[in-house]
PDB file of N, CA and C in Angstrom:
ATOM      1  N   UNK X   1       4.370  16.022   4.665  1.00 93.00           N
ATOM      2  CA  UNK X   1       3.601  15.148   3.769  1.00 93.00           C
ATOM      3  C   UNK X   1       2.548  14.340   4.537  1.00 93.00           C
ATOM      4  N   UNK X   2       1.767  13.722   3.949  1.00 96.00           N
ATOM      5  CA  UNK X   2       0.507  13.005   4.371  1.00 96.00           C
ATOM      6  C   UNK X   2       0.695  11.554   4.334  1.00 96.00           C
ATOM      7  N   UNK X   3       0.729  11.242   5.387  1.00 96.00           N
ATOM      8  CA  UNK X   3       1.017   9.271   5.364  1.00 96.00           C
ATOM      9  C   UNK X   3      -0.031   8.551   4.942  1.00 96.00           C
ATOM     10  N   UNK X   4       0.462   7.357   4.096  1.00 95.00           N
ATOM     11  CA  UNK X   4      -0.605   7.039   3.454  1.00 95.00           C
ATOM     12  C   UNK X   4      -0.043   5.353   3.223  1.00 95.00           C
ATOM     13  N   UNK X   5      -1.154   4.685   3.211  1.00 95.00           N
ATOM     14  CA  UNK X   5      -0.432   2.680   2.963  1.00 95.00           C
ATOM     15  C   UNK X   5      -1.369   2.818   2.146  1.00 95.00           C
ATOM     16  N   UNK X   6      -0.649   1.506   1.509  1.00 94.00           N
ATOM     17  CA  UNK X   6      -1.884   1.251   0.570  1.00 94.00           C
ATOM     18  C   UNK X   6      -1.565  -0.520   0.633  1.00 94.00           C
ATOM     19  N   UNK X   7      -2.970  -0.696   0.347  1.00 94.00           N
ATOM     20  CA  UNK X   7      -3.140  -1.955   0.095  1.00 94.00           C
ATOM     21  C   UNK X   7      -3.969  -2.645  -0.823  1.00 94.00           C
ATOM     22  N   UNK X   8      -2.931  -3.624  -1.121  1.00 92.00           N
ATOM     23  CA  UNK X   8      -3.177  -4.262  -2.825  1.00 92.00           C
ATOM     24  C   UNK X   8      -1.827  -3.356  -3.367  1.00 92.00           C
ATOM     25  N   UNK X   9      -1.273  -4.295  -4.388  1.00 91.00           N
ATOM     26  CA  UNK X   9      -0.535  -3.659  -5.489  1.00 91.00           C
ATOM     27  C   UNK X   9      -0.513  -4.492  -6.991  1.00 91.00           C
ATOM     28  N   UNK X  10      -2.201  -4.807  -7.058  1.00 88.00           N
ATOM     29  CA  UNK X  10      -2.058  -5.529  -8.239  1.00 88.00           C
ATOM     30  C   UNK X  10      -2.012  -4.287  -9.354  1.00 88.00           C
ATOM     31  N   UNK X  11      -2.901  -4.666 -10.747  1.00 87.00           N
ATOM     32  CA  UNK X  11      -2.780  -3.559 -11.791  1.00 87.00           C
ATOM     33  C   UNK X  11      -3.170  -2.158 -10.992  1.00 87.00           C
ATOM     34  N   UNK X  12      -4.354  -2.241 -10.252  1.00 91.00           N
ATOM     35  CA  UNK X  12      -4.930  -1.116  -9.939  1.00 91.00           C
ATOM     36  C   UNK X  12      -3.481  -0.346  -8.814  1.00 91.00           C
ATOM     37  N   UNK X  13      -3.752  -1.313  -7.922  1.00 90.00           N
ATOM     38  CA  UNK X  13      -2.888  -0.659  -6.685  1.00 90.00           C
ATOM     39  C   UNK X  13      -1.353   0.137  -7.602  1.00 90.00           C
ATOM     40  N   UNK X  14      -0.902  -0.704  -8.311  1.00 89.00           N
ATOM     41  CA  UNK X  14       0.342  -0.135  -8.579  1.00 89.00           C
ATOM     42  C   UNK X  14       0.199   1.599  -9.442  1.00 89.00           C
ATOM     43  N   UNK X  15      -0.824   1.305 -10.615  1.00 90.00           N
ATOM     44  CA  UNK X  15      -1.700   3.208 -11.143  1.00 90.00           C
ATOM     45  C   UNK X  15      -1.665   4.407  -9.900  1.00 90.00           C
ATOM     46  N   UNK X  16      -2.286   3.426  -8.313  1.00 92.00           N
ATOM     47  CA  UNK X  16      -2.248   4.239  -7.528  1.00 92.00           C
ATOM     48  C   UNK X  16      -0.736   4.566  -7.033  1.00 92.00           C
ATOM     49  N   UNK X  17       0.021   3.601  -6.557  1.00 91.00           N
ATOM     50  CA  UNK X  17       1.442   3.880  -6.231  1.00 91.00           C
ATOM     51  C   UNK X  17       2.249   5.142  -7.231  1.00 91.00           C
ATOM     52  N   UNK X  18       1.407   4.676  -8.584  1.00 89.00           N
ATOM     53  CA  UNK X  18       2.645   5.383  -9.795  1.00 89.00           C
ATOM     54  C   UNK X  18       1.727   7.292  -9.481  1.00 89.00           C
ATOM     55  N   UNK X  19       0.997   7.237  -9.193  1.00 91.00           N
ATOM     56  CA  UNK X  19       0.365   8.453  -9.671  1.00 91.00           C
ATOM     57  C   UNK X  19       0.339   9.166  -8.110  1.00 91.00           C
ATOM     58  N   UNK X  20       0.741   8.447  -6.637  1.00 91.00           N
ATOM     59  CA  UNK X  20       0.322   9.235  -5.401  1.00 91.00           C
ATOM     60  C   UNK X  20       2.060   9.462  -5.329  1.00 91.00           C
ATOM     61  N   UNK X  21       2.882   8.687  -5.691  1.00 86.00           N
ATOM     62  CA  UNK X  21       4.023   8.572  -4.980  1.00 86.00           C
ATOM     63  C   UNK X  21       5.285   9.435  -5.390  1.00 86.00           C
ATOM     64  N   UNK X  22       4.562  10.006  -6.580  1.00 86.00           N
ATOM     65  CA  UNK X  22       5.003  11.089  -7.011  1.00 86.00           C
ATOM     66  C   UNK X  22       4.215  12.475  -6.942  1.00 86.00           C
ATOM     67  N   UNK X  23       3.770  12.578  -5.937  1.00 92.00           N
ATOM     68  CA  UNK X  23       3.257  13.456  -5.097  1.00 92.00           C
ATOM     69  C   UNK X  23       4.214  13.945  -4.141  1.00 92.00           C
ATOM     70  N   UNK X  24       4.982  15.115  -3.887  1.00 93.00           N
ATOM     71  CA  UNK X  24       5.504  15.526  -3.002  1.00 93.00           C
ATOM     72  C   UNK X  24       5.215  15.649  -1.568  1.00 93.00           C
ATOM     73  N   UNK X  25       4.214  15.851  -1.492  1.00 96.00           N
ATOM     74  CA  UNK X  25       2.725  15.545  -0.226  1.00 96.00           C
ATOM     75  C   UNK X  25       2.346  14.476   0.408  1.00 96.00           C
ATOM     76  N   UNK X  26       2.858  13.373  -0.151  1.00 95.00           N
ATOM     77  CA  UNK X  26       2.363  12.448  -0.025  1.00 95.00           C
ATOM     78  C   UNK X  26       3.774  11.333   0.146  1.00 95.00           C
ATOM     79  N   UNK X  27       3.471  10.453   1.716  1.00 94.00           N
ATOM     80  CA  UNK X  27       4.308   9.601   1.749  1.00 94.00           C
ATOM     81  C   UNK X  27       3.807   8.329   2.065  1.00 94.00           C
ATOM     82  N   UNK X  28       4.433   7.787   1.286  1.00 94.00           N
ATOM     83  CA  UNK X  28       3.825   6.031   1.459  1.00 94.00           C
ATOM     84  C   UNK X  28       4.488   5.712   2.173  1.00 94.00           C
ATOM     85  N   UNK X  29       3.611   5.472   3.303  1.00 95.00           N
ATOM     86  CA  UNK X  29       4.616   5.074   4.530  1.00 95.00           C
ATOM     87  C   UNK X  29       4.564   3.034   4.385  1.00 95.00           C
ATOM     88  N   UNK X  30       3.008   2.664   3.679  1.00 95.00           N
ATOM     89  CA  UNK X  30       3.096   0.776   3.686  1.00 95.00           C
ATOM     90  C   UNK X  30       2.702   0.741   2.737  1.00 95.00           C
ATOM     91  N   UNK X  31       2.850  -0.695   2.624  1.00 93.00           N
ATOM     92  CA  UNK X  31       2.450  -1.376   1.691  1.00 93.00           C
ATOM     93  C   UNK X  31       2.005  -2.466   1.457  1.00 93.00           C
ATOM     94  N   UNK X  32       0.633  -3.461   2.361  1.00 93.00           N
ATOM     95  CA  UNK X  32       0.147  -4.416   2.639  1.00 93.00           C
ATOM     96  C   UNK X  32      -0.273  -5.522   1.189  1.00 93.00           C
ATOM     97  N   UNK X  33       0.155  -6.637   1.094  1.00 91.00           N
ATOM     98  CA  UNK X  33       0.067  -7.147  -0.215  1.00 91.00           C
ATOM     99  C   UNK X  33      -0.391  -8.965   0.448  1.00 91.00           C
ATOM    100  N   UNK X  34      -0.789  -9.354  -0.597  1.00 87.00           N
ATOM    101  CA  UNK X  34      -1.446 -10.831  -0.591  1.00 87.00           C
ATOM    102  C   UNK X  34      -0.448 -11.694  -0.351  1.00 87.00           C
ATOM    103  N   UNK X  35       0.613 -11.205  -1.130  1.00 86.00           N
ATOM    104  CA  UNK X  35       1.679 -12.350  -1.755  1.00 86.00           C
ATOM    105  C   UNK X  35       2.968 -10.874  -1.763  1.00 86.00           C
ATOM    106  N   UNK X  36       4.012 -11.209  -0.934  1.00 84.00           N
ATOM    107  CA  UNK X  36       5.157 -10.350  -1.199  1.00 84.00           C
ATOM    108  C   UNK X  36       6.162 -10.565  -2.227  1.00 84.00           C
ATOM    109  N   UNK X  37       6.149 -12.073  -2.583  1.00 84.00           N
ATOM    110  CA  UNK X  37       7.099 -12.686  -3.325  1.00 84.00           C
ATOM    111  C   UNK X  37       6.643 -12.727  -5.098  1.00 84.00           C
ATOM    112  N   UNK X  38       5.405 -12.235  -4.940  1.00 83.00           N
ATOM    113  CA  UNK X  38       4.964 -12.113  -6.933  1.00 83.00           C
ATOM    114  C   UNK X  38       5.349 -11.090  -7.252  1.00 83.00           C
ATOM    115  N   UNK X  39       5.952 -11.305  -8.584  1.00 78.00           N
ATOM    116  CA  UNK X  39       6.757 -10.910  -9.365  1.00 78.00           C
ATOM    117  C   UNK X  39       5.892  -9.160  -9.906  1.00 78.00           C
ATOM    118  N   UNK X  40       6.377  -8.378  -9.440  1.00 74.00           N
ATOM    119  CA  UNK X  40       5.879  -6.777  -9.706  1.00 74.00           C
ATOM    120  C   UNK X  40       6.726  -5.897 -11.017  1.00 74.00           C
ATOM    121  N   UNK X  41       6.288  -5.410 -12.029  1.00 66.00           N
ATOM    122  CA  UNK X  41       7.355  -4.830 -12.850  1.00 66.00           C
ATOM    123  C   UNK X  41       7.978  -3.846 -11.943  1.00 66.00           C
ATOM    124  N   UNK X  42       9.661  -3.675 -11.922  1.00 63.00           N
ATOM    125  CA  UNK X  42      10.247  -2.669 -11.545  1.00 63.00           C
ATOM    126  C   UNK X  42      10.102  -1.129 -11.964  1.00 63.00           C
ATOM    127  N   UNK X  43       9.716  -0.457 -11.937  1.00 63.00           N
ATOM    128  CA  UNK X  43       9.171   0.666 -12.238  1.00 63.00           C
ATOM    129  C   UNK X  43      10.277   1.829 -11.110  1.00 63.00           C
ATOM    130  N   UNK X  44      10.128   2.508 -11.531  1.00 65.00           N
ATOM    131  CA  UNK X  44      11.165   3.834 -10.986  1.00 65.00           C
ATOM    132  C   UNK X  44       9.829   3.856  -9.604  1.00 65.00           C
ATOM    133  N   UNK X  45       8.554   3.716  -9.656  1.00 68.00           N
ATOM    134  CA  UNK X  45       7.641   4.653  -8.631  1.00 68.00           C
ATOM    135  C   UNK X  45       7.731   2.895  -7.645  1.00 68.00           C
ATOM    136  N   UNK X  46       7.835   2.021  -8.431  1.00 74.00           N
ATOM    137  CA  UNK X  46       7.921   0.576  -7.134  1.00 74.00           C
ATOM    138  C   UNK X  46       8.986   0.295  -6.790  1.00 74.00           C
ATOM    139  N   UNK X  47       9.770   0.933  -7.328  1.00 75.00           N
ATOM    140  CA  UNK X  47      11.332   1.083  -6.665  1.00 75.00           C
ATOM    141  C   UNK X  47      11.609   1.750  -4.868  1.00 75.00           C
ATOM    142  N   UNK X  48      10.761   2.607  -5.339  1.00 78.00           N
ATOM    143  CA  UNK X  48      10.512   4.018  -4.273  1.00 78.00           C
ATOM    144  C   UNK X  48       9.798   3.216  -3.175  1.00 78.00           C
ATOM    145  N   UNK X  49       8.756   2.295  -3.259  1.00 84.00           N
ATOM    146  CA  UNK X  49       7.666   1.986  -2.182  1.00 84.00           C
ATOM    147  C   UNK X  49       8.856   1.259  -0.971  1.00 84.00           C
ATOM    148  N   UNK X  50       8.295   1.486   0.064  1.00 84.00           N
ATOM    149  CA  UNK X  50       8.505   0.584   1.518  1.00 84.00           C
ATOM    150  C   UNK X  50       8.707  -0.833   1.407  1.00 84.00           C
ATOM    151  N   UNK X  51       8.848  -1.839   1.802  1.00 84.00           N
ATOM    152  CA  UNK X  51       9.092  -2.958   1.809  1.00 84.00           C
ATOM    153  C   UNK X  51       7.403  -3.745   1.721  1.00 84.00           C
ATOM    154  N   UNK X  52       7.506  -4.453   1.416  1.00 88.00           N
ATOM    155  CA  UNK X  52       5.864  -5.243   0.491  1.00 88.00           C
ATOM    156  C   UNK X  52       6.192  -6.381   2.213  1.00 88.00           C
ATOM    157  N   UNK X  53       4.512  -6.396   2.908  1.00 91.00           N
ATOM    158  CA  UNK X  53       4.554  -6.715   3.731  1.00 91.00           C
ATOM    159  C   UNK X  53       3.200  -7.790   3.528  1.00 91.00           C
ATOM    160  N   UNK X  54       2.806  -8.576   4.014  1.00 91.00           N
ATOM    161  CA  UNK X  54       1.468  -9.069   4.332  1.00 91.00           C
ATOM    162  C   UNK X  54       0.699  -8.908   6.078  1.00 91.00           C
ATOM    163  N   UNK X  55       2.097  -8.024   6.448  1.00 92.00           N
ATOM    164  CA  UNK X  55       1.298  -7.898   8.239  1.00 92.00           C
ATOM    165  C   UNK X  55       0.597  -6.257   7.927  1.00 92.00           C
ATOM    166  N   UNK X  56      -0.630  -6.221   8.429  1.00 91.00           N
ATOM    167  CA  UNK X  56      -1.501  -4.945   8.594  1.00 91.00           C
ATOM    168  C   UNK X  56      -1.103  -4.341  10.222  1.00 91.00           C
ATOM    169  N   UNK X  57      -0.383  -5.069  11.304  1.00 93.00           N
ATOM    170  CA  UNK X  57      -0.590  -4.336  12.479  1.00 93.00           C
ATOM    171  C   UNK X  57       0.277  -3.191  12.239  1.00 93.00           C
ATOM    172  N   UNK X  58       1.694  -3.572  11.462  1.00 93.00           N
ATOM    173  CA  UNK X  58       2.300  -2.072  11.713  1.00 93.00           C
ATOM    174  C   UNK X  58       1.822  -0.571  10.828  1.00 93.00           C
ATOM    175  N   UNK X  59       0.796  -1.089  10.181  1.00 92.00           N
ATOM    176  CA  UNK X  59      -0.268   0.089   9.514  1.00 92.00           C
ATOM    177  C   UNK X  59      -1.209   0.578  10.338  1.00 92.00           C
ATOM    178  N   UNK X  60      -1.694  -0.499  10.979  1.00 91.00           N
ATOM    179  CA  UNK X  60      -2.631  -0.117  11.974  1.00 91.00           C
ATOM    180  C   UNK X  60      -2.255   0.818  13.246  1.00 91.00           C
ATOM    181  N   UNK X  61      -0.836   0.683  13.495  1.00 95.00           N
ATOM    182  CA  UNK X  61      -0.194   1.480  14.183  1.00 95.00           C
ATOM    183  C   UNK X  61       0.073   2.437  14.422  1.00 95.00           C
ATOM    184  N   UNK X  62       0.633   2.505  13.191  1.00 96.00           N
ATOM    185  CA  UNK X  62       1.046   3.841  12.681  1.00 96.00           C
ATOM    186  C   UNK X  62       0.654   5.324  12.482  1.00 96.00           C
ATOM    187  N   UNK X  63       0.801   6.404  13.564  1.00 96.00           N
ATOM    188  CA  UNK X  63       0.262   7.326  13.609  1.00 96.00           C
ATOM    189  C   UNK X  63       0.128   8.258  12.635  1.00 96.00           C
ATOM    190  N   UNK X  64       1.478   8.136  11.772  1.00 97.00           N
ATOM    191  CA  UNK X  64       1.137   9.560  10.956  1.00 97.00           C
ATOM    192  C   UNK X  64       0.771   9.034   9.673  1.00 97.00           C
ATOM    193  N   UNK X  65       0.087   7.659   9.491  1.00 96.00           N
ATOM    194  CA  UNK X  65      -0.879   7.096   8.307  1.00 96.00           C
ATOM    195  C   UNK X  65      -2.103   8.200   8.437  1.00 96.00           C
ATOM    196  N   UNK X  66      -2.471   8.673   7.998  1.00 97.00           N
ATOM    197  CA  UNK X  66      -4.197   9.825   8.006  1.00 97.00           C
ATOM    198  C   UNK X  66      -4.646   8.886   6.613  1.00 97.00           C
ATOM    199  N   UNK X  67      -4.142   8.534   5.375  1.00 95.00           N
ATOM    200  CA  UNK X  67      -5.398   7.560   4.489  1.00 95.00           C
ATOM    201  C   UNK X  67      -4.958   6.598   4.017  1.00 95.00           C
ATOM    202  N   UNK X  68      -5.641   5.512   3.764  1.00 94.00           N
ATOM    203  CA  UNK X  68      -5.469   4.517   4.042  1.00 94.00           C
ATOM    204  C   UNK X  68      -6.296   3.975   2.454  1.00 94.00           C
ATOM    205  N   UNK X  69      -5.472   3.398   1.781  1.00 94.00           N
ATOM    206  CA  UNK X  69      -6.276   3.359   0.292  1.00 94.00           C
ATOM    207  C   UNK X  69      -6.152   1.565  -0.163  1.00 94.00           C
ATOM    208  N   UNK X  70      -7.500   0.863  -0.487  1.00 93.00           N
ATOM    209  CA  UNK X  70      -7.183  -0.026  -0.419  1.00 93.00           C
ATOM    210  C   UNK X  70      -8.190  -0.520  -1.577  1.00 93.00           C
ATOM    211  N   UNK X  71      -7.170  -1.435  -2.609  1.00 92.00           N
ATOM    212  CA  UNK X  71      -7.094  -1.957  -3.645  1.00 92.00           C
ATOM    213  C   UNK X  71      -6.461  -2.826  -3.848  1.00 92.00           C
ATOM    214  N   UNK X  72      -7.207  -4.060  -2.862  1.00 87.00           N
ATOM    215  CA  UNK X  72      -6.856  -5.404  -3.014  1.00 87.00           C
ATOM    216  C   UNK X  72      -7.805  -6.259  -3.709  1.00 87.00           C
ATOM    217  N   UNK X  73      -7.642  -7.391  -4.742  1.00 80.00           N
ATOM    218  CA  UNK X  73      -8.520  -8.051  -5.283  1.00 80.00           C
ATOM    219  C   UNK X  73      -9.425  -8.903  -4.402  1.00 80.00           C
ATOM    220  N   UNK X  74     -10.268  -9.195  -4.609  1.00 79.00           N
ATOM    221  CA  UNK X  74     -11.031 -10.410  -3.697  1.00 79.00           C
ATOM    222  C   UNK X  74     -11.932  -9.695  -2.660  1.00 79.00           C
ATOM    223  N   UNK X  75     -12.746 -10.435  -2.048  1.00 75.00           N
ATOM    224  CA  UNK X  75     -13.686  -9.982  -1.086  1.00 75.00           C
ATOM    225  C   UNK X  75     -13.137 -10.309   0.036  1.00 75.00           C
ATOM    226  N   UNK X  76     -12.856 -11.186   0.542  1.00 77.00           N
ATOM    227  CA  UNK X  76     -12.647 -11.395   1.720  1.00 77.00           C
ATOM    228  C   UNK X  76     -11.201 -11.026   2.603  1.00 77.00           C
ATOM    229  N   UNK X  77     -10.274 -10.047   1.996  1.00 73.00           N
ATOM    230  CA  UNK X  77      -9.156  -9.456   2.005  1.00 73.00           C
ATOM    231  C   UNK X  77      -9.960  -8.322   2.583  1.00 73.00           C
ATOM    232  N   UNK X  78     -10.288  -7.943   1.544  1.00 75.00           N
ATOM    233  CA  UNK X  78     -10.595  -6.557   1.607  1.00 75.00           C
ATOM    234  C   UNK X  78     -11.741  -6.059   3.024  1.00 75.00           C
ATOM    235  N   UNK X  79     -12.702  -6.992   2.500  1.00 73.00           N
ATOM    236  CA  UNK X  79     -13.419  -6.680   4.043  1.00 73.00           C
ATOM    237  C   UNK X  79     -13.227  -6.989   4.919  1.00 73.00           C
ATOM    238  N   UNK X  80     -11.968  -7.458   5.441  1.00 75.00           N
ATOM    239  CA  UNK X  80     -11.056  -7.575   6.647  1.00 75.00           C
ATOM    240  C   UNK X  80     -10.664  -6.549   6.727  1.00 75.00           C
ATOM    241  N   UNK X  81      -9.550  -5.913   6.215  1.00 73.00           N
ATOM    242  CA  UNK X  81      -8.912  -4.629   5.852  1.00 73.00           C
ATOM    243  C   UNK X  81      -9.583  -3.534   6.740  1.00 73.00           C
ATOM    244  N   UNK X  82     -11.174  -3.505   5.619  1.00 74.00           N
ATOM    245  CA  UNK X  82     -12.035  -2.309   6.039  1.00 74.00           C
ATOM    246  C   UNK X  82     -12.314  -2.335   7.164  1.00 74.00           C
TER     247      UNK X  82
END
């Protein structure tokens, strides 16, 4: 499978979680978020995700990440990120 984080899991990020993570191909290896502690609907596909982190180094690390999908709200998140 293809390693993949994502970051952000607001409305958007989570469409992406529900629709990549049921991909056989595809493993979510992170999951970089603003806030770990807001309240996310339990869903069978956010059940499945990695532990909700706000540190980016162990993404950055991480070798067998190849894409990196990011759908966090705000500007100044994000163009850090990038």
């Amino acid at each position: 499978p293809v390693g993949l984080a994502l970051v952000g899991l607001g409305t958007v990020g989570r469409g992406v979680a529900t629709l990549l993570g049921n991909q056989p191909d595809i493993d979510i290896r992170h999951v970089v978020v603003k806030n770990p502690d807001k309240s996310r609907n339990g869903s069978p596909a956010m059940a499945a995700l990695p532990r909700l982190t706000t540190d980016i180094q162990p993404l950055l690390a991480d070798e067998q990440v190849k894409i990196v999908v990011e759908v966090i709200g705000g500007l100044d998140t994000a163009y850090t990120v990038v």
